[in-house]
Coordinates of C-alpha atoms in Angstrom, one line a residue:
S16 CA 8.5 -113.7 -126.2
K17 CA 10.8 -116.3 -124.0
H18 CA 10.8 -119.6 -123.3
P19 CA 10.0 -120.6 -119.0
D20 CA 13.4 -122.2 -117.8
P21 CA 12.9 -125.3 -117.0
F22 CA 15.2 -125.4 -114.4
H23 CA 13.1 -122.9 -112.4
T24 CA 9.9 -124.9 -112.0
L25 CA 8.5 -124.8 -109.2
R26 CA 8.7 -127.9 -107.6
E27 CA 6.1 -129.2 -104.7
V28 CA 7.5 -131.4 -101.2
E29 CA 5.3 -134.0 -99.7
I30 CA 6.2 -134.5 -95.9
L31 CA 5.3 -138.3 -94.6
D32 CA 5.9 -139.3 -91.4
A33 CA 8.7 -142.0 -91.7
K34 CA 6.8 -144.6 -89.3
T35 CA 3.1 -143.9 -90.2
R36 CA 3.6 -142.8 -93.8
E37 CA 0.8 -140.0 -92.3
K38 CA 1.3 -136.5 -94.2
L39 CA 2.4 -133.9 -92.1
C40 CA 3.5 -131.2 -94.4
F41 CA 2.6 -130.5 -98.0
L42 CA 4.2 -127.4 -99.8
D43 CA 3.9 -125.8 -103.3
K44 CA 5.7 -123.6 -105.2
V45 CA 9.1 -123.8 -103.6
E46 CA 12.6 -122.6 -105.5
P47 CA 14.4 -126.0 -107.3
H48 CA 17.7 -124.6 -105.7
A49 CA 16.0 -124.7 -102.1
T50 CA 17.9 -125.9 -99.7
I51 CA 17.3 -128.9 -97.3
A52 CA 17.8 -126.3 -94.7
E53 CA 15.5 -124.2 -96.5
I54 CA 12.9 -126.5 -96.5
K55 CA 13.1 -127.2 -92.9
N56 CA 12.2 -123.6 -92.2
L57 CA 9.5 -123.8 -94.1
F58 CA 8.1 -127.3 -92.0
T59 CA 8.7 -126.0 -88.7
K60 CA 6.4 -122.9 -89.4
T61 CA 3.4 -125.7 -89.8
H62 CA 5.0 -128.0 -87.0
P63 CA 6.6 -125.0 -84.8
Q64 CA 7.6 -128.2 -81.9
W65 CA 9.3 -129.4 -84.5
Y66 CA 12.0 -126.9 -84.6
P67 CA 15.1 -127.6 -87.7
A68 CA 17.7 -129.4 -85.8
R69 CA 15.1 -131.6 -84.0
Q70 CA 14.0 -132.5 -88.5
S71 CA 15.9 -135.2 -90.5
L72 CA 14.5 -135.5 -93.7
R73 CA 15.5 -138.3 -95.8
L74 CA 14.6 -139.5 -99.2
D75 CA 13.5 -143.0 -97.5
P76 CA 12.3 -144.2 -95.1
K77 CA 15.3 -146.1 -93.7
G78 CA 17.7 -144.1 -95.6
K79 CA 20.5 -141.7 -94.7
S80 CA 19.4 -137.4 -93.8
L81 CA 20.3 -135.3 -96.0
K82 CA 22.6 -132.6 -95.2
D83 CA 21.0 -128.9 -95.0
E84 CA 23.0 -128.1 -97.4
D85 CA 21.8 -130.3 -100.4
V86 CA 19.9 -128.2 -103.0
L87 CA 16.3 -129.8 -104.0
Q88 CA 16.7 -129.8 -108.4
K89 CA 20.3 -132.0 -107.4
L90 CA 17.9 -134.8 -105.5
P91 CA 17.0 -137.6 -107.6
V92 CA 13.7 -136.4 -107.1
G93 CA 10.8 -135.1 -109.7
T94 CA 8.9 -131.8 -109.7
T95 CA 6.9 -132.8 -106.3
A96 CA 9.7 -134.9 -104.2
T97 CA 8.0 -136.8 -101.7
L98 CA 10.6 -136.3 -98.2
Y99 CA 10.8 -138.6 -94.8
F100 CA 10.7 -136.8 -92.0
R101 CA 12.1 -138.0 -88.6
D102 CA 12.4 -136.8 -84.8
L103 CA 15.5 -136.6 -83.8
G104 CA 14.4 -135.6 -80.4
A105 CA 15.1 -132.5 -78.3
Q106 CA 18.2 -130.7 -79.3
I107 CA 21.1 -128.8 -76.6
S108 CA 24.2 -127.0 -78.2
W109 CA 27.6 -128.9 -79.4
V110 CA 29.5 -125.7 -77.2
T111 CA 26.4 -125.8 -74.4
V112 CA 27.1 -130.2 -74.0
F113 CA 31.0 -129.9 -74.0
L114 CA 31.6 -126.2 -71.8
T115 CA 29.0 -128.5 -69.2
E116 CA 31.1 -131.9 -69.7
Y117 CA 35.1 -130.0 -69.0
A118 CA 33.2 -127.6 -66.4
G119 CA 31.8 -130.4 -64.9
P120 CA 35.5 -132.1 -63.5
L121 CA 37.3 -128.9 -63.1
F122 CA 34.7 -127.8 -60.5
I123 CA 34.3 -131.5 -58.8
Y124 CA 38.2 -132.5 -58.5
L125 CA 38.4 -128.2 -56.7
L126 CA 35.9 -129.4 -54.0
F127 CA 37.9 -132.9 -53.2
Y128 CA 41.5 -130.9 -53.2
F129 CA 40.6 -127.9 -51.0
R130 CA 38.7 -130.3 -48.5
V131 CA 35.5 -128.7 -48.3
P132 CA 33.4 -129.7 -45.5
F133 CA 31.0 -133.3 -45.6
I134 CA 34.2 -135.1 -47.6
Y135 CA 36.7 -136.4 -45.4
G136 CA 35.3 -135.8 -42.3
H137 CA 35.5 -132.0 -40.3
K138 CA 39.5 -132.6 -38.2
Y139 CA 40.6 -132.6 -42.4
D140 CA 38.3 -129.7 -43.5
F141 CA 40.0 -127.4 -46.1
T142 CA 43.4 -128.7 -44.0
S143 CA 46.3 -129.6 -47.3
S144 CA 47.8 -132.4 -48.3
R145 CA 51.9 -133.1 -47.6
H146 CA 52.8 -134.9 -51.0
T147 CA 53.8 -132.3 -53.6
V148 CA 52.4 -135.0 -56.2
V149 CA 48.6 -134.0 -54.7
H150 CA 49.8 -130.4 -55.4
L151 CA 51.1 -131.4 -59.5
A152 CA 48.3 -133.4 -60.3
C153 CA 45.2 -130.1 -58.6
I154 CA 47.3 -128.7 -61.5
C155 CA 47.6 -130.9 -64.3
H156 CA 43.9 -131.5 -64.1
S157 CA 43.2 -128.6 -63.8
F158 CA 45.0 -127.0 -66.9
H159 CA 43.4 -129.8 -68.5
Y160 CA 40.0 -129.0 -68.4
V161 CA 40.5 -125.2 -68.7
K162 CA 42.7 -126.0 -71.7
R163 CA 39.1 -127.7 -72.6
L164 CA 37.5 -125.0 -72.1
L165 CA 39.1 -122.5 -74.2
E166 CA 38.9 -125.2 -77.1
T167 CA 35.4 -125.7 -77.6
L168 CA 35.7 -121.8 -76.9
F169 CA 37.5 -120.3 -79.6
V170 CA 39.2 -123.7 -81.2
H171 CA 36.7 -126.6 -82.0
R172 CA 34.5 -126.5 -85.0
F173 CA 31.8 -128.6 -85.0
S174 CA 30.0 -130.4 -87.9
H175 CA 26.4 -130.2 -86.9
G176 CA 25.4 -127.4 -84.6
T177 CA 23.0 -129.8 -81.8
M178 CA 23.6 -133.6 -80.2
P179 CA 20.5 -135.1 -78.6
L180 CA 19.7 -133.7 -75.2
R181 CA 19.9 -136.9 -73.6
N182 CA 23.7 -137.5 -74.5
I183 CA 24.4 -134.3 -72.2
F184 CA 23.4 -136.7 -68.6
K185 CA 24.7 -139.8 -70.0
N186 CA 28.6 -137.3 -70.6
C187 CA 28.1 -135.5 -67.9
T188 CA 27.9 -139.0 -65.8
Y189 CA 31.1 -140.1 -67.9
Y190 CA 33.4 -136.6 -66.8
W191 CA 31.7 -136.0 -63.4
G192 CA 31.5 -139.4 -62.1
F193 CA 35.3 -140.3 -63.1
A194 CA 35.9 -136.9 -61.4
A195 CA 34.9 -137.5 -58.1
W196 CA 36.3 -141.1 -57.7
M197 CA 39.6 -139.7 -59.0
A198 CA 39.8 -136.8 -56.7
Y199 CA 38.6 -138.6 -54.2
Y200 CA 41.6 -140.8 -53.6
I201 CA 44.5 -138.5 -55.0
N202 CA 43.5 -135.8 -52.6
H203 CA 41.8 -138.5 -49.5
P204 CA 44.0 -138.0 -46.2
L205 CA 45.2 -141.1 -45.8
Y206 CA 46.8 -140.9 -50.1
T207 CA 50.3 -142.4 -49.6
L208 CA 52.7 -143.0 -53.0
R209 CA 53.3 -147.1 -53.0
S210 CA 57.0 -146.2 -54.1
S211 CA 60.7 -145.3 -52.4
A212 CA 61.7 -142.1 -52.7
G213 CA 64.0 -142.5 -55.4
E214 CA 60.9 -143.8 -57.0
T215 CA 58.7 -141.1 -55.8
G216 CA 61.2 -138.6 -57.5
A217 CA 61.4 -140.4 -60.8
R218 CA 57.2 -140.8 -61.3
H219 CA 56.8 -136.9 -60.2
L220 CA 58.7 -136.1 -63.1
C221 CA 57.8 -138.4 -65.6
G222 CA 53.9 -137.7 -64.9
K223 CA 54.8 -134.0 -64.7
E224 CA 56.5 -134.1 -67.8
A225 CA 53.8 -136.6 -69.4
G226 CA 50.8 -135.3 -68.0
S227 CA 51.1 -131.4 -68.3
A228 CA 53.5 -131.2 -71.4
T229 CA 51.5 -133.3 -73.6
S230 CA 47.9 -131.6 -73.1
P231 CA 49.1 -128.1 -74.1
S232 CA 50.2 -130.3 -77.5
T233 CA 47.4 -130.8 -78.2
W234 CA 46.2 -127.3 -78.9
P235 CA 48.0 -127.7 -82.0
C236 CA 47.3 -130.7 -83.3
G237 CA 43.7 -129.5 -82.4
T238 CA 43.8 -126.3 -84.6
C239 CA 45.0 -128.6 -87.3
G240 CA 42.4 -131.3 -87.2
P241 CA 39.7 -129.1 -89.0
L242 CA 41.0 -128.4 -91.2
V243 CA 39.9 -131.8 -93.0
R244 CA 36.1 -130.7 -92.3
S245 CA 36.5 -127.3 -94.0
K246 CA 35.6 -126.2 -96.9
T247 CA 38.3 -127.0 -99.2
R248 CA 38.6 -130.3 -97.1
K249 CA 42.3 -130.9 -97.7
I250 CA 44.4 -133.5 -95.9
P251 CA 46.4 -132.2 -92.3
Y252 CA 49.7 -132.0 -93.1
P253 CA 53.1 -131.8 -90.0
T254 CA 54.2 -127.8 -89.8
K255 CA 57.1 -126.4 -87.8
N256 CA 55.9 -126.9 -85.2
P257 CA 57.0 -129.8 -83.9
F258 CA 54.2 -131.1 -81.6
T259 CA 52.3 -131.4 -85.7
W260 CA 54.7 -133.6 -86.5
L261 CA 53.0 -136.6 -85.6
F262 CA 50.9 -136.3 -88.5
L263 CA 53.3 -138.5 -90.1
L264 CA 52.4 -141.4 -88.2
V265 CA 48.5 -140.8 -86.6
S266 CA 45.8 -139.5 -88.1
C267 CA 44.4 -138.4 -85.1
P268 CA 46.7 -137.0 -83.0
N269 CA 45.7 -135.4 -80.4
Y270 CA 43.8 -138.6 -79.3
T271 CA 46.9 -139.7 -79.0
Y272 CA 47.8 -137.0 -77.4
E273 CA 45.3 -136.8 -74.9
V274 CA 45.7 -140.6 -74.3
G275 CA 49.5 -139.9 -73.4
S276 CA 48.4 -137.4 -71.1
W277 CA 46.6 -139.6 -68.9
I278 CA 48.2 -142.0 -69.1
G279 CA 51.5 -139.8 -67.2
F280 CA 48.9 -138.9 -64.5
A281 CA 48.1 -142.5 -64.0
I282 CA 52.2 -143.1 -63.3
M283 CA 52.6 -139.7 -61.3
T284 CA 49.6 -140.4 -59.5
Q285 CA 49.1 -143.4 -58.6
C286 CA 45.8 -143.9 -58.4
L287 CA 43.5 -146.9 -59.6
P288 CA 40.5 -144.2 -61.1
V289 CA 42.7 -143.2 -63.0
A290 CA 44.1 -146.1 -64.7
L291 CA 40.6 -146.7 -65.5
F292 CA 39.3 -143.9 -66.7
S293 CA 42.5 -143.6 -69.5
L294 CA 41.8 -147.5 -70.3
V295 CA 38.0 -146.1 -71.3
G296 CA 38.9 -143.4 -72.8
F297 CA 41.7 -144.4 -74.9
T298 CA 39.2 -147.5 -75.8
Q299 CA 36.7 -144.8 -76.9
M300 CA 39.1 -142.8 -78.6
T301 CA 40.5 -145.8 -81.1
I302 CA 36.5 -146.3 -82.2
W303 CA 36.7 -142.3 -82.7
A304 CA 39.8 -142.6 -84.9
K305 CA 39.2 -145.6 -86.7
G306 CA 36.1 -144.5 -87.9
K307 CA 38.0 -141.0 -89.1
H308 CA 40.9 -142.4 -90.1
R309 CA 38.3 -145.0 -92.5
S310 CA 36.7 -141.7 -93.3
Y311 CA 40.0 -140.0 -94.9
L312 CA 41.1 -143.4 -96.7
K313 CA 37.4 -143.4 -98.2
E314 CA 37.5 -139.6 -99.6
F315 CA 41.3 -138.8 -100.6
R316 CA 42.7 -141.3 -102.4
D317 CA 46.2 -140.0 -101.8
Y318 CA 46.0 -139.8 -98.1
P319 CA 49.8 -141.3 -97.0
P320 CA 49.5 -144.5 -96.6
L321 CA 52.5 -144.7 -93.3
R322 CA 49.2 -143.5 -90.8
M323 CA 47.6 -145.8 -88.5
P324 CA 44.1 -144.0 -86.9
I325 CA 45.8 -143.0 -83.4
I326 CA 49.0 -145.4 -82.4
P327 CA 51.7 -145.1 -84.4
F328 CA 52.8 -148.7 -86.2
L329 CA 49.8 -150.4 -83.9
L330 CA 47.0 -149.1 -84.2

């Protein structure tokens, strides 16, 4: 008779609460090649309130969460594995969050642009601004968020399928609040540009070019960026598309273009809320870019040394 395969010995999995050490679940006869995702599904059968996206399973109560693709037999555990559970709280899909936080500014800005009732006073209801820059600003702003919505649906790939539900309130407060603040002033009946006619024309041109031309340039970078997160995990390099050439100098050119577009929008509108939105956005994107840059340097030994996180040669 054949000897049993030692690598196919069925395992036992004990799941404890990471805080109280209370035993929550005991799974027997678990396949050794079972993934953490499959163990989460088994755990959900005994605790339906904790669906897989809410679960964080780890080998140590204060350790890092195990990845869904981790395989049981490859973990440093014996035939009986002890895993610690943490509840991540109510979750919501990234796609839903992005669609919500981007659709809001698009809709809110247009309310101010068309001067719907109860915003500026009855005599200004549905009136139109005499300034060309106001109409250009609406076109640029609307295009920017329409582009973001389309990217969310057809371009972006997400390393995690969900995020905590509470984040949607924080993100929407940021995007929706700033959109209303800047839209109120840009579309206000008393809005004027503080410059001479010549300077105004130059600012129109500069802002229009930066605000509308750099904004769509994030499209190719948005499609190149996920290559680093794909299964093959390659370093993204420039292609024949000139908008991807910034990959020669920065790790996150999509953030560089994003900052550039909002600086251009601030120049065009000469609006303080837009400048503040640009500053806050730049600060946050710099933090993200530095984090991604560090992970790229750690993962790829041959990562191009000339690249900076977000600003060529500086930052």
